[in-house]
PDB file of N, CA, C and O in Angstrom:
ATOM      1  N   UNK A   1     -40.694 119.347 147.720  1.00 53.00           N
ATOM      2  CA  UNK A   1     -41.527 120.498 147.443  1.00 53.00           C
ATOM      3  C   UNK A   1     -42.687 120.526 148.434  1.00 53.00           C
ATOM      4  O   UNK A   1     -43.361 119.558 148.785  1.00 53.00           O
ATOM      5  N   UNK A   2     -42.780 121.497 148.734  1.00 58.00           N
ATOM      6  CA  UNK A   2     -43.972 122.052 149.930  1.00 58.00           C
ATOM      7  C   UNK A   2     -45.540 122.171 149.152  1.00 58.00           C
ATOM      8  O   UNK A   2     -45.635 122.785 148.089  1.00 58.00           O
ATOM      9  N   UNK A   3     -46.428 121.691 149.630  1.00 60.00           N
ATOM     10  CA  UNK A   3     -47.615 122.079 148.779  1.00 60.00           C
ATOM     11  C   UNK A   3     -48.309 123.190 149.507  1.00 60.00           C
ATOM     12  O   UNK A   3     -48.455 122.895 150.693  1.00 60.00           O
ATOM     13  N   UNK A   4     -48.658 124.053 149.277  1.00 69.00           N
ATOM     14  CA  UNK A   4     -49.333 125.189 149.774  1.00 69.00           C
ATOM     15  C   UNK A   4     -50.749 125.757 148.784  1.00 69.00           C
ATOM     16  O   UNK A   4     -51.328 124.985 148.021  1.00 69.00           O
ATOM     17  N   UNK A   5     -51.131 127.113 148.945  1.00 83.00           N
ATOM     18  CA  UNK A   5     -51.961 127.378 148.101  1.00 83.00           C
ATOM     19  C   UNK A   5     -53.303 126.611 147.494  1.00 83.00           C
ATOM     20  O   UNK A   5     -54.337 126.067 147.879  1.00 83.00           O
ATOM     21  N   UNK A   6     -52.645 126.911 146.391  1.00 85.00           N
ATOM     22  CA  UNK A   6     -53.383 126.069 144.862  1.00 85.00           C
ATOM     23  C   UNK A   6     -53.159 124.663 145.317  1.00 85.00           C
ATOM     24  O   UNK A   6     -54.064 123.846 145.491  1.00 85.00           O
ATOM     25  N   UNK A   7     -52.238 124.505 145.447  1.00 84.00           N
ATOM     26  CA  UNK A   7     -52.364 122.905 145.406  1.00 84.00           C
ATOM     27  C   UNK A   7     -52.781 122.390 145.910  1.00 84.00           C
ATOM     28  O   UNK A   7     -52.918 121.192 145.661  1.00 84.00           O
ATOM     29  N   UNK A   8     -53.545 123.339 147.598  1.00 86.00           N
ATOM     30  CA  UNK A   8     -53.927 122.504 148.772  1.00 86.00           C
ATOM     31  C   UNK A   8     -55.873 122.876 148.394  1.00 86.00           C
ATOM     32  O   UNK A   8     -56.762 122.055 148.621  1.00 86.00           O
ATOM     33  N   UNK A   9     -56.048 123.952 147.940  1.00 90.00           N
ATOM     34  CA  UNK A   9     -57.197 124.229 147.167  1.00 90.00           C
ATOM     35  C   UNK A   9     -58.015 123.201 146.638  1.00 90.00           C
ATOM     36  O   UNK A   9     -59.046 122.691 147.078  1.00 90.00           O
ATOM     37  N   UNK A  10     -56.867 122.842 144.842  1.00 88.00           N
ATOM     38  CA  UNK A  10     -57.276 121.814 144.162  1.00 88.00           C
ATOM     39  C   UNK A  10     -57.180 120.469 144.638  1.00 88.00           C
ATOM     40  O   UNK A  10     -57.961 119.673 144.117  1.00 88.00           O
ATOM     41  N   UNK A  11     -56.277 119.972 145.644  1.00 87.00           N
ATOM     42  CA  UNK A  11     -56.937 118.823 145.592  1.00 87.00           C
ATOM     43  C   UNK A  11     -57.507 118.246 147.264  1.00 87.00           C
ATOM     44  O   UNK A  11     -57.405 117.136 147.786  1.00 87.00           O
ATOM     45  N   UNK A  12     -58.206 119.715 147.842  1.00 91.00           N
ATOM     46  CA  UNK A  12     -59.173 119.693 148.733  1.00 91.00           C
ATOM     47  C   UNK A  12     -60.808 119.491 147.367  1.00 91.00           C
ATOM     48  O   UNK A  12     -61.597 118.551 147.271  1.00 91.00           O
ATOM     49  N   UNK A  13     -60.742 120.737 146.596  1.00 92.00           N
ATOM     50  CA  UNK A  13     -61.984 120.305 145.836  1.00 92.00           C
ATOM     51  C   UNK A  13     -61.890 119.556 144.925  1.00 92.00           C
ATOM     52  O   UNK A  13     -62.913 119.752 144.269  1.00 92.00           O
ATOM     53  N   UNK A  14     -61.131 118.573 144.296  1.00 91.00           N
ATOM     54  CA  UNK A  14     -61.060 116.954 143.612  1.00 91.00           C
ATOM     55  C   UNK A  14     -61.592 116.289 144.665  1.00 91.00           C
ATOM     56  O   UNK A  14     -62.562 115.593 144.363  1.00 91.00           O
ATOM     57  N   UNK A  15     -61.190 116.274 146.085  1.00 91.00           N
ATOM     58  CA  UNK A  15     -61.589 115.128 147.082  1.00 91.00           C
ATOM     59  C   UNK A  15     -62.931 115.591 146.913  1.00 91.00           C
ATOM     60  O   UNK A  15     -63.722 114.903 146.268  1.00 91.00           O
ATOM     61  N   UNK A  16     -63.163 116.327 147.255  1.00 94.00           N
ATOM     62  CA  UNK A  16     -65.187 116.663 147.679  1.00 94.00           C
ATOM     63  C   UNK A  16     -65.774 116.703 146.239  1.00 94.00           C
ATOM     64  O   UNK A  16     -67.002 116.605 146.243  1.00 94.00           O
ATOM     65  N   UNK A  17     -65.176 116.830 144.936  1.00 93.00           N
ATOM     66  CA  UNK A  17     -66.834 116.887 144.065  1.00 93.00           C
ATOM     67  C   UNK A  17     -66.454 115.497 143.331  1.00 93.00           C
ATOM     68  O   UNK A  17     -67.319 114.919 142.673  1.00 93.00           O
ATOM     69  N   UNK A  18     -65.140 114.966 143.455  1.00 91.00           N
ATOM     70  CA  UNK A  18     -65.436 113.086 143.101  1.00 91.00           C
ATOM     71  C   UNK A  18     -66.081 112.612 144.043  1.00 91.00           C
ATOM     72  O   UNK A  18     -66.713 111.648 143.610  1.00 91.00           O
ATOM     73  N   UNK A  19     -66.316 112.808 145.388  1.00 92.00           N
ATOM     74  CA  UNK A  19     -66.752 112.331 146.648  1.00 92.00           C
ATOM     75  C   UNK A  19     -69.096 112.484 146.542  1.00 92.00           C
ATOM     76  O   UNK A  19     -70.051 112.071 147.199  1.00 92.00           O
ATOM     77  N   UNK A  20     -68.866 113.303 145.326  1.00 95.00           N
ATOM     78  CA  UNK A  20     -70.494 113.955 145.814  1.00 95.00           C
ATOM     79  C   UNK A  20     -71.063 113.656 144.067  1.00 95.00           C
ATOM     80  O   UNK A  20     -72.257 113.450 143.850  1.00 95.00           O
ATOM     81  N   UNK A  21     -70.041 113.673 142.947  1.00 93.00           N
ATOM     82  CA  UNK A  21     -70.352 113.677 141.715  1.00 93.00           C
ATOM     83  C   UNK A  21     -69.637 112.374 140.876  1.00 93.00           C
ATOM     84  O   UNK A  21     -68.696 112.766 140.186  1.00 93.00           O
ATOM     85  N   UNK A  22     -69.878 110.957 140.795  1.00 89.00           N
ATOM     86  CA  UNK A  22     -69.260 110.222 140.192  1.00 89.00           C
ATOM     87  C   UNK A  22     -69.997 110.102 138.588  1.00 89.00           C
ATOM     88  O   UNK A  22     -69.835 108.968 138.138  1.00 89.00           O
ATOM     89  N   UNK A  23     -70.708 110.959 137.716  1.00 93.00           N
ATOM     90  CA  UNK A  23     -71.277 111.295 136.382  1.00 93.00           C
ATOM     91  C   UNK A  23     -70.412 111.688 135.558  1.00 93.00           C
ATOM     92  O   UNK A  23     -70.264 111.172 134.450  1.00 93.00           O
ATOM     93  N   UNK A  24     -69.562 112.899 136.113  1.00 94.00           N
ATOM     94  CA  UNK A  24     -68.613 113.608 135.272  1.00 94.00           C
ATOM     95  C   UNK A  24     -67.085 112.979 135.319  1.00 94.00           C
ATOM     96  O   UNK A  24     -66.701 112.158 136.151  1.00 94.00           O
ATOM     97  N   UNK A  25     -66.379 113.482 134.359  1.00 94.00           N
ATOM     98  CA  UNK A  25     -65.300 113.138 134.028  1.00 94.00           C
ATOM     99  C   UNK A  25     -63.984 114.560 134.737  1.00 94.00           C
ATOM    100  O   UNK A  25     -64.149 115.776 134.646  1.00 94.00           O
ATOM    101  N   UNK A  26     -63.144 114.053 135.191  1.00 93.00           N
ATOM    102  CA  UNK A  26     -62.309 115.084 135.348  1.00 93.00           C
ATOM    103  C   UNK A  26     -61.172 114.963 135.062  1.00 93.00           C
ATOM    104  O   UNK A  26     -60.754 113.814 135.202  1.00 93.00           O
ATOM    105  N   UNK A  27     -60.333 115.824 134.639  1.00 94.00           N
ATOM    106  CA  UNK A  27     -58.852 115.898 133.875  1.00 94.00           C
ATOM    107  C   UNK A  27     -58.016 116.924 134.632  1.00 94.00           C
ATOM    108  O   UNK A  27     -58.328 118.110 134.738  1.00 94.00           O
ATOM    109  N   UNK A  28     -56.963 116.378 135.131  1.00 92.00           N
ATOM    110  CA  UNK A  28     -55.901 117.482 135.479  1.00 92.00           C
ATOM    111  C   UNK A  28     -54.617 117.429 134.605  1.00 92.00           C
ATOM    112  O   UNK A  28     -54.183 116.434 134.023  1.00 92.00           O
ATOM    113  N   UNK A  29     -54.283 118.220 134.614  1.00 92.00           N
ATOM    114  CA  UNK A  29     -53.340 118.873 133.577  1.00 92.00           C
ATOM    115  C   UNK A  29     -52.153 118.835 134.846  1.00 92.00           C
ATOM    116  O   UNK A  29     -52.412 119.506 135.844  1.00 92.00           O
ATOM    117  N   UNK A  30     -51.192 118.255 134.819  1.00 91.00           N
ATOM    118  CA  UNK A  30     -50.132 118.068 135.550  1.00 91.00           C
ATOM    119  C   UNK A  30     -48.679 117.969 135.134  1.00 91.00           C
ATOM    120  O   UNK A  30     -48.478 117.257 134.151  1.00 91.00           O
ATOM    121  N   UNK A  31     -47.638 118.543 135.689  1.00 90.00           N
ATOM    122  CA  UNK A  31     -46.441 118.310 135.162  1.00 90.00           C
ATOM    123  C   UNK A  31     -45.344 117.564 135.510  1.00 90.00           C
ATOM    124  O   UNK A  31     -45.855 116.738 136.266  1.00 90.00           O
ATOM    125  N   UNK A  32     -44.560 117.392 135.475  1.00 89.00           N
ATOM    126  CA  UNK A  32     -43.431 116.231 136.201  1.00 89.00           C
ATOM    127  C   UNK A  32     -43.453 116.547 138.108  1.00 89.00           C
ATOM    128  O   UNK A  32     -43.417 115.722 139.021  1.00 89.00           O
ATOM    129  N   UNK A  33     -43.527 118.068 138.160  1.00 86.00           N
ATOM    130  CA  UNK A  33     -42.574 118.261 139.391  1.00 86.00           C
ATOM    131  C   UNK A  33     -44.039 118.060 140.500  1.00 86.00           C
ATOM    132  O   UNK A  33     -43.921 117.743 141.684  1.00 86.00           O
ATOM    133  N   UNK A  34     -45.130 118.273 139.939  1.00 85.00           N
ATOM    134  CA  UNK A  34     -46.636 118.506 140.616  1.00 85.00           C
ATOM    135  C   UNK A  34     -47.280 117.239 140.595  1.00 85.00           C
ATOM    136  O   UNK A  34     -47.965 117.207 141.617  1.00 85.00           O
ATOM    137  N   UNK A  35     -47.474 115.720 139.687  1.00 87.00           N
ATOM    138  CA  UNK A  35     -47.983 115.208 140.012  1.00 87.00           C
ATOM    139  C   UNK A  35     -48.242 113.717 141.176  1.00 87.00           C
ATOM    140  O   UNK A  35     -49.089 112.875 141.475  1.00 87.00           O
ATOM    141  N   UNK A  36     -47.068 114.088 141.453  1.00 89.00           N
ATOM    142  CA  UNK A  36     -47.116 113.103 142.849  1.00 89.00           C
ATOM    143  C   UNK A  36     -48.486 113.576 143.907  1.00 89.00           C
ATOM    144  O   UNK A  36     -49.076 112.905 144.754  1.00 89.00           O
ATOM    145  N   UNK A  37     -48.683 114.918 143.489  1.00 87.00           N
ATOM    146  CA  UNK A  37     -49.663 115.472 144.272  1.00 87.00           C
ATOM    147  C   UNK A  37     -50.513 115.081 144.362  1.00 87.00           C
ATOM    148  O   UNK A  37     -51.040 115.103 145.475  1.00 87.00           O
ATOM    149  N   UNK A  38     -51.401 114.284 142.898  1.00 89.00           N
ATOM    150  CA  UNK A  38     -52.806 114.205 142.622  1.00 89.00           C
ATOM    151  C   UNK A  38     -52.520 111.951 142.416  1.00 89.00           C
ATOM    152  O   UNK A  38     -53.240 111.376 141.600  1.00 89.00           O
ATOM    153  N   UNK A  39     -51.694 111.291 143.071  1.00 90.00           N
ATOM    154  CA  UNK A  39     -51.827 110.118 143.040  1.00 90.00           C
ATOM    155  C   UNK A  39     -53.065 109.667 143.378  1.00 90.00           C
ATOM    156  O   UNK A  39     -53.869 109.175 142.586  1.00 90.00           O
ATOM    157  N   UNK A  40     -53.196 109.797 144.311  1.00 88.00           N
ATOM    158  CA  UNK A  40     -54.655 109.495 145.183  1.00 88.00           C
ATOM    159  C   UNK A  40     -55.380 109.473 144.119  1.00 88.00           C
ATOM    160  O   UNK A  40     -55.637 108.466 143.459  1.00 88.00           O
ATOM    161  N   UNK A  41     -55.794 110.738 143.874  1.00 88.00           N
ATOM    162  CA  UNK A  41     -56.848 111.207 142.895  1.00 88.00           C
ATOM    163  C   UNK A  41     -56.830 110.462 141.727  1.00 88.00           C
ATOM    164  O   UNK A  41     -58.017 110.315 141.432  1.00 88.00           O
ATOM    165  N   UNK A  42     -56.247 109.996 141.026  1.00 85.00           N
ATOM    166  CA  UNK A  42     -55.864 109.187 139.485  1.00 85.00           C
ATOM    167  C   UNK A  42     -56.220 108.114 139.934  1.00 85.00           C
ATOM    168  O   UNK A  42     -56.618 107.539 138.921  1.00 85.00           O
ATOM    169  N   UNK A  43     -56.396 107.231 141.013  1.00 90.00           N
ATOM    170  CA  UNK A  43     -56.947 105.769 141.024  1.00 90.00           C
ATOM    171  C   UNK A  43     -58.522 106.275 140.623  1.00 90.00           C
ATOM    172  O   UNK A  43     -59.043 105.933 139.562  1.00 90.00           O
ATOM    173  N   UNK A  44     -59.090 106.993 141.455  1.00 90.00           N
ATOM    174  CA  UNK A  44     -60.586 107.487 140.939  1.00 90.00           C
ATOM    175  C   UNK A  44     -61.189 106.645 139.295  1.00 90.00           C
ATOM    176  O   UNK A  44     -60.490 106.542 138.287  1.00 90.00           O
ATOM    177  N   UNK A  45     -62.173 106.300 139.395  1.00 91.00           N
ATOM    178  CA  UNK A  45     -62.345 105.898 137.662  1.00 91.00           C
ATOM    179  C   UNK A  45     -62.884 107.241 137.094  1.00 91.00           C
ATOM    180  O   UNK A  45     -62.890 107.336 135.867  1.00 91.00           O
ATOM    181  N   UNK A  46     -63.398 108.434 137.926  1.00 92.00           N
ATOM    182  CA  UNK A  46     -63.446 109.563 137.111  1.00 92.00           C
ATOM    183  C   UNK A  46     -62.469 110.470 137.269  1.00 92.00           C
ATOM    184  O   UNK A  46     -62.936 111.575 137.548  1.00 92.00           O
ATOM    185  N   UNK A  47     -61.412 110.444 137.208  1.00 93.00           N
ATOM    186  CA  UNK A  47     -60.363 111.139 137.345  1.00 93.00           C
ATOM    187  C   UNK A  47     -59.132 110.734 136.419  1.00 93.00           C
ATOM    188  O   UNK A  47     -58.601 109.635 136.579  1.00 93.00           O
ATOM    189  N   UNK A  48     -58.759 111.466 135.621  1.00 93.00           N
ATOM    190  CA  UNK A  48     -58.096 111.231 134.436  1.00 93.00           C
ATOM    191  C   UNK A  48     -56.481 112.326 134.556  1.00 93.00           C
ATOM    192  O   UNK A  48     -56.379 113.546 134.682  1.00 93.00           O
ATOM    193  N   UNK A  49     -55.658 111.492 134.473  1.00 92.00           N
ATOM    194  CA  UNK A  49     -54.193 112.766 135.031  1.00 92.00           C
ATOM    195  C   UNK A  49     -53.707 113.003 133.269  1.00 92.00           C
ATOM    196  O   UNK A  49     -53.620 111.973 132.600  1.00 92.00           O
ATOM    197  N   UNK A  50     -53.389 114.441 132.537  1.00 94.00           N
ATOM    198  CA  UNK A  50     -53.000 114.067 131.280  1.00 94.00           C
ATOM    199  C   UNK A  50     -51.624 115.227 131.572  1.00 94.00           C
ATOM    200  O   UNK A  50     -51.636 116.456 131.634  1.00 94.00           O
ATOM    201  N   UNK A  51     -50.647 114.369 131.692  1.00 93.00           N
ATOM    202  CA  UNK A  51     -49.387 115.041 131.476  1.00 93.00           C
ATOM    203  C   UNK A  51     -48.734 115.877 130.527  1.00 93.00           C
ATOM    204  O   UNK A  51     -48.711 115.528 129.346  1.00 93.00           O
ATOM    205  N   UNK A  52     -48.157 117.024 130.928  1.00 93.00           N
ATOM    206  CA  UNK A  52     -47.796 117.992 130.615  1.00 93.00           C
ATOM    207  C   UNK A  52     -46.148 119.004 130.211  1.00 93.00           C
ATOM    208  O   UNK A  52     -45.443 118.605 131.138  1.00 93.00           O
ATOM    209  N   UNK A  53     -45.604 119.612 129.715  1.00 90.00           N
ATOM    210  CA  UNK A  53     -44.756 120.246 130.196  1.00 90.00           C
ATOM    211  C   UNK A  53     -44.513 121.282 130.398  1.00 90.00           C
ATOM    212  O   UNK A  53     -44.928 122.252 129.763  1.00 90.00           O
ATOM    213  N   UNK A  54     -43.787 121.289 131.329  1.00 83.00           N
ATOM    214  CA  UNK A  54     -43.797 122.495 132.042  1.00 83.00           C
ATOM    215  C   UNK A  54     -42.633 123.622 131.608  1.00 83.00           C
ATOM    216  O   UNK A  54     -41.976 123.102 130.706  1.00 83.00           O
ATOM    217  N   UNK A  55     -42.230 124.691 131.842  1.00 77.00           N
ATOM    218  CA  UNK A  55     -41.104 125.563 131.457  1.00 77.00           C
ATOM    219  C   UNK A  55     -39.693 125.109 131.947  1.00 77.00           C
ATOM    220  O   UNK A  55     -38.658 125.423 131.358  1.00 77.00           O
ATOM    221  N   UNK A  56     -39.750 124.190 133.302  1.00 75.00           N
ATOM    222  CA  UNK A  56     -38.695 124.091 134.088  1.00 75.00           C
ATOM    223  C   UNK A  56     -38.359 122.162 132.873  1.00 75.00           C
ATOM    224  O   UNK A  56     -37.258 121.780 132.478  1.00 75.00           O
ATOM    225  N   UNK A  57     -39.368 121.625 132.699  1.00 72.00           N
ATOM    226  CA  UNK A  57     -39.166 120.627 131.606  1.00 72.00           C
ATOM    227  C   UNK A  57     -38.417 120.901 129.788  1.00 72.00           C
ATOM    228  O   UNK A  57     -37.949 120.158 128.925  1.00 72.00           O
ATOM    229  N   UNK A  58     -38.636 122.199 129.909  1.00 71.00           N
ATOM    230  CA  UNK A  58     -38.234 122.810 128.386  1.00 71.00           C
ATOM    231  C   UNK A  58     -36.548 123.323 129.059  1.00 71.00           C
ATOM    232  O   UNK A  58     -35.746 123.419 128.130  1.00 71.00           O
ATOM    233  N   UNK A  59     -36.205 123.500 129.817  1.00 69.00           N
ATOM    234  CA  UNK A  59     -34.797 123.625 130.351  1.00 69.00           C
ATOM    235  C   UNK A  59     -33.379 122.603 129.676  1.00 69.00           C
ATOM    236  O   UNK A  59     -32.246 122.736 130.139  1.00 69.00           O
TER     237      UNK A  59
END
């Protein structure tokens, strides 16, 4: 899968406001086929991945 868009969006701004804000807590909502995307991001100690399903998972 190609990441484009949104995906290149969100986790351009995960890198910069964990990078500038380590106070808050953040949660992404991710599904089977999307979260290889946000690995990086889940080592973070404020970064929290909470899995999801998706429509193509209800198949």
């Amino acid at each position: 899968m190609r990441i484009g868009g949104i995906e290149r969006y969100t986790t351009n701004l995960l890198t910069q406001l964990t990078a500038i804000d380590r106070q808050h807590s953040y949660y992404l909502f991710v599904a089977r086929y999307n979260r290889h995307l946000f690995d990086a991001h889940s080592q973070l100690p404020n970064v929290r991945k909470v899995h999801v399903l998706s429509l193509q998972d209800l198949r």
